[in-house]
Amino acid sequence: MNASPETALDWSDLDRRAVDTARVLAADAVQKVGNGHPGTAMSLAPAAYLLFQKVMRLDPADDQWLGRDRFVLSAGHSSLTQYIQLYLAGQGLELDDVAALRTYGSRTPGHPEYRHTKGIEMTTGPLGQGIASAVGMAYAGRKERGLLDPEAPAGQSPFDHHVFVIASDGDLQEGVSAEASSLAGTQELGNLVVIYDDNHISIEDDTNIAFTEDVLARYAAYGWHTQRVDWTNDGGQYVEDVDALHAAVQAAKAETGKPSIIALRTIIGWPSPNKQDTGAIHGSALGADEVRAVKEVLGFDPEKTFEVTDEVIAHTRGNVAERARAAHEEWDAAYAAWREKNTDAAALLDRLRERALPEGWTSALPTFEGGKAVSTRKASGEVLSALAGTLPELWGGSADLAGSNNTTMKGEESFLPEKRSTKMFPGNIYGRTLHFGIREHAMGSIVNGIAVHGLTRPYGGTFLVFSDYMRPAVRLAALMGAPSTFVWTHDSIGLGEDGPTHQPVEHLTALRAIPGLDVVRPADGAETAQAWRGILERTDRPAGIVLTRQDVPNPVRGDGAADGDTLASAEGVRRGAYVLAEAPGGSPDVILLASGSEVQLALAAREQLAAQDVAARVVSVPCMEWFDEQDDAYREEVLPAAVRARVSVEAGLAMSWRSLVGDAGRSVSLEHYGASGDYKVLYEKFGITAEAVVAAAQESI
Amino acid sequence: MNASPETALDWSDLDRRAVDTARVLAADAVQKVGNGHPGTAMSLAPAAYLLFQKVMRLDPADDQWLGRDRFVLSAGHSSLTQYIQLYLAGQGLELDDVAALRTYGSRTPGHPEYRHTKGIEMTTGPLGQGIASAVGMAYAGRKERGLLDPEAPAGQSPFDHHVFVIASDGDLQEGVSAEASSLAGTQELGNLVVIYDDNHISIEDDTNIAFTEDVLARYAAYGWHTQRVDWTNDGGQYVEDVDALHAAVQAAKAETGKPSIIALRTIIGWPSPNKQDTGAIHGSALGADEVRAVKEVLGFDPEKTFEVTDEVIAHTRGNVAERARAAHEEWDAAYAAWREKNTDAAALLDRLRERALPEGWTSALPTFEGGKAVSTRKASGEVLSALAGTLPELWGGSADLAGSNNTTMKGEESFLPEKRSTKMFPGNIYGRTLHFGIREHAMGSIVNGIAVHGLTRPYGGTFLVFSDYMRPAVRLAALMGAPSTFVWTHDSIGLGEDGPTHQPVEHLTALRAIPGLDVVRPADGAETAQAWRGILERTDRPAGIVLTRQDVPNPVRGDGAADGDTLASAEGVRRGAYVLAEAPGGSPDVILLASGSEVQLALAAREQLAAQDVAARVVSVPCMEWFDEQDDAYREEVLPAAVRARVSVEAGLAMSWRSLVGDAGRSVSLEHYGASGDYKVLYEKFGITAEAVVAAAQESI
């Protein structure tokens, strides 16, 4: 909602003093803790102040305001840039917090952390992630409008807002930002504004050694609106022309058909007399002498630290509060009018804000005919299509593998400007199917941006082996507790002929290693439906659902617990591991543990062992993390400590199974790379067979 | 060496027939196995044929010829494009190999595999890796010339050659290619020529849904020489104008100051009458009817499969052999003249070709004063500087963290065009210090490209947590057995204030999971020197050396095995694990295992346990992979099976230690994310202390 007319910039002496105060605080804070990044926080203070005090719609009294603009500090190392503005704006941080920078337990850690500090919209620091996820936030803004208020004229919906980003040289060097920026151009994200701190300095000093490209020409090639504001006046007198920057920001906002980037040429660390324009000021404390020098240049008392006058703080907080009051009032009226006219959408919004699932939603989950083989990727596709009507918040796509990942809900349009429609994919700016191109990393970051923006539940798919390409985004999702869902198909040598470059071996282990990520590998159609259920029920953590390319049996199951030769229902999936088949006679000699496509091998081995009078229980383990959440009683029930003979079988490394099988146990696993060939041949050649499980069981007993 | 004058293209009817033969073979091969990627192999056959038959310097009789041009099929899924040219050129593949495509044990796996099939210069398939590593090969070409023949005029050295790449839309969408291409522009790699198959189709069909940027404008922004060849005549009649492509390739070669990209607009799957220009022909068999139709269009017998006339194969193999003979003869003369004039360089070359280390080289390794604390990253930097004179083949740099990673050898110039010199880094096109910018992924791929190009030993550094950004390249190094070395510093919560985004927790586990990668985490200065020794002695696999930010004690050691209270020498590092401190009395009650910065905690715990009359042995475990290589006797000597009381201590996940400590063992580990704060506080708060090791030991006994 952008109804307020733009006015000329009011930039008083008090604003200038407030900006200089921000610089001095940055120098003091880093000096106090002895390490950190003062340079950008100093030279970029006018830009950040402009955004927080004069441009963005925000309300310190309502940090979850739906109408707020989003701010992402992609240059997360310059966390002070954001912390100091949050302090000046009265958004929850106080001077003591600024002084506690980078100390244990403070609200001002080295890099901004989502859900740790109020006002931080996402965790940043790993370069490129901020700008790439901001692209996702801009997607989310458009999508949410489409779900809730699609008919409103542009700029007139309470759901219209902007996403602002401050990005550094490092952000724009990282490939993930290139991937996401290209997509932002394709998507014509007019709600995205990036200020690029073009300061020619990174840790190795002058960027001429590694960053000589024409950045704005590159962004123009992506289809962005580009502007340059040069405070160095092409190497002449350094003048912080805030008016020029403000005009550029207004022009960027006015361009509604393209994302915008403003290259702001600054001198890092300005006005530090001796350390400006060096790599040293990027990432180290200035030293006591230089901090004094900065204060002297700026007319501050060099004997004082953390000096903020009452007048400055009253001005900055008063200004933000007044702007917030006016904006919120105007927005509240529009929002109330919208609610009144759109009762269904309002009810949907209320549910989405709670991240609640609709009552009875699980009845929409499909069932799979017992005895009929199906690949779990196909089953997953059926689950998604079946849920489409019930869960409008669920949307996603693939990194150019839609047909292989089965990520497209049937009959849904693509999230695309209409003019990008192709024969196969009709486009609609409010569509549901996402196309990331061959850009797994940006996919992960964009999905994260959508997830932390709120309201909707995004997913993104690729082959499991290419989870490596998106790993920094997956980790960040886990660190933030963002409900991103990653769909990873072609999950083992079972993909066959594409060979070792495409066959994951170590990936399940490597992903299980990420704290806070659920790795869910269902065994069949029934487990796939329950896997999605378990994932969607959890709203405070990401998950990866790991699926087969090849068909797997979908065995006939009973309705309850395993009993005799009747298999358990798949409900146990949501507990992470469960007894799928009881040992003949009920008292197991050995427990066979398996996940995904190898569960069938455990079941076959159980039968072969029965013929040898060995009673084997089969435990299906779709998600180790969910099993870890269960109480000791349930875990003991599934895996009685007294039964030390255990065998795990999974077409990947044994490492993550080691603690479940114990010293007496064995693992049927794959400890080396795969090969190109028919998958049945590969399973045989590499010894991942029921016979191998039987032999391992005999050894283990 | 480009002494041969360029002549006009000779492109006979027989050449045309050979190209059509390639198309038919591609259709047949995929149809036979039932899956694969025929489309690009068909439409790009003229381009590939042009390179192999008319442009590149290659010799089927000498696949390791130093003077050969390098060819990288970045679009690895189109492996047939390369296999069929290798067959036609007589470079080791026969018709049966083509017919055995994608079957177990064949020389024609789904994607080209390095060291599996002659003529394949690197494994490709994971998109973007090929072009990014080709940039590394172009670096290597310049560097090797600099080492061996720096004074030769441009194009006159036997070490001058080109790197040719065929890249797809997918390659250019991946961020890693963007990173590497930007660096290629900075480096002005005139020896790199990329043909971009601009066919507007990927797996999700028309690329308009996700790839709308102006690719050549982007490459121009990077500083590349760009050309367009449009066989569609802007949507008109499709004409495979090979002359125009040849002229573009010649122009690209003539541009010696910039890398070149030629956007070749093709129609994928041409001339398939019903499936050309679709996503279907990209990645699926054509079906019997369409294969027939293709053969009819091209004048082949639709009843025959794998039809190659004697005339065609005699022509193609004869042509290549004749070109090879002439080129090799000319090159041999130049090479002989070079050897005669440059005896020292020739001796160096002979050593480098063997990947042998010079006799007595280890005497150049530095020693570290016992009792003086030093961070292992600093120790590593000292090792590199100390080796600089002895090992001219060793070179590398950092992804903008040179000062933090300690990757710069003292006094060495940067590998950079002179005009890119900065105050801090003087540039020389034959320099030694690499600057990757904030581009970890391209760094990994470029290091791989240098490593597989041969002769030199490259390394690249970043923070351990950012190994995630480069993981696909690390995996590919391991899969290829390339001797790439990754320097990963800031290896735990020990980095302190930067907080959880920068603190690795799961990374040691996730990297140990990669088959074929050595993860080496030395405990102190002495171990760091031995770690580098062990890494450099291995030439058929990559390694990551994992180093601390913080100082660690460098304890006084003896010269041999551990004895009483005398610590063992660090020689045991190269066996992966060794007894660093023997249990008092010689008979351990418990074994304490540790790596890196936590070895000091194990040593302190040993003393505390001794005071409690518990005899603890300390085993330092710098590299689990090297320990796995040892015979059972050595492993039993270090970790006697009878001693089941064991404790591991590492500031990361316990998962990878589980099999070493066993059911009775305990792990002092970190199973969650870190925090921003002083590292000593973090170790205390998170319970990674000598006291915790003592308590775990008591529990374990």
PDB file of N, CA and C in Angstrom, chain A residues 81 130 148 304 338 427 476 486 602 688:
ATOM      1  N   THR A  81      25.163  -1.923  11.255  1.00  0.00           N
ATOM      2  CA  THR A  81      24.352  -1.067  10.387  1.00  0.00           C
ATOM      3  C   THR A  81      22.881  -1.205  10.758  1.00  0.00           C
ATOM      4  N   GLY A 130      21.258 -13.223   1.819  1.00  0.00           N
ATOM      5  CA  GLY A 130      20.284 -12.175   2.105  1.00  0.00           C
ATOM      6  C   GLY A 130      19.588 -11.699   0.852  1.00  0.00           C
ATOM      7  N   LEU A 148      -4.962 -13.212  -1.154  1.00  0.00           N
ATOM      8  CA  LEU A 148      -5.856 -12.497  -0.235  1.00  0.00           C
ATOM      9  C   LEU A 148      -6.576 -11.315  -0.866  1.00  0.00           C
ATOM     10  N   LYS A 304      34.623  10.413  25.554  1.00  0.00           N
ATOM     11  CA  LYS A 304      33.386   9.670  25.837  1.00  0.00           C
ATOM     12  C   LYS A 304      33.231   8.478  24.911  1.00  0.00           C
ATOM     13  N   TRP A 338     -10.872  -3.983   3.931  1.00  0.00           N
ATOM     14  CA  TRP A 338     -10.612  -5.244   3.218  1.00  0.00           C
ATOM     15  C   TRP A 338     -11.253  -6.432   3.937  1.00  0.00           C
ATOM     16  N   GLY A 427       1.319 -18.808 -17.527  1.00  0.00           N
ATOM     17  CA  GLY A 427       1.786 -17.962 -16.433  1.00  0.00           C
ATOM     18  C   GLY A 427       0.709 -17.050 -15.900  1.00  0.00           C
ATOM     19  N   LEU A 476      20.917 -22.635   6.486  1.00  0.00           N
ATOM     20  CA  LEU A 476      20.349 -21.401   7.009  1.00  0.00           C
ATOM     21  C   LEU A 476      18.879 -21.603   7.394  1.00  0.00           C
ATOM     22  N   PHE A 486      12.173 -29.101   1.267  1.00  0.00           N
ATOM     23  CA  PHE A 486      12.974 -29.432   0.097  1.00  0.00           C
ATOM     24  C   PHE A 486      12.584 -30.824  -0.386  1.00  0.00           C
ATOM     25  N   ALA A 602      14.423 -55.284   3.709  1.00  0.00           N
ATOM     26  CA  ALA A 602      14.284 -55.761   5.081  1.00  0.00           C
ATOM     27  C   ALA A 602      13.087 -56.707   5.200  1.00  0.00           C
ATOM     28  N   ILE A 688      23.589 -54.628  -2.133  1.00  0.00           N
ATOM     29  CA  ILE A 688      22.479 -54.114  -1.319  1.00  0.00           C
ATOM     30  C   ILE A 688      21.275 -54.990  -1.660  1.00  0.00           C
TER      31      ILE A 688
END
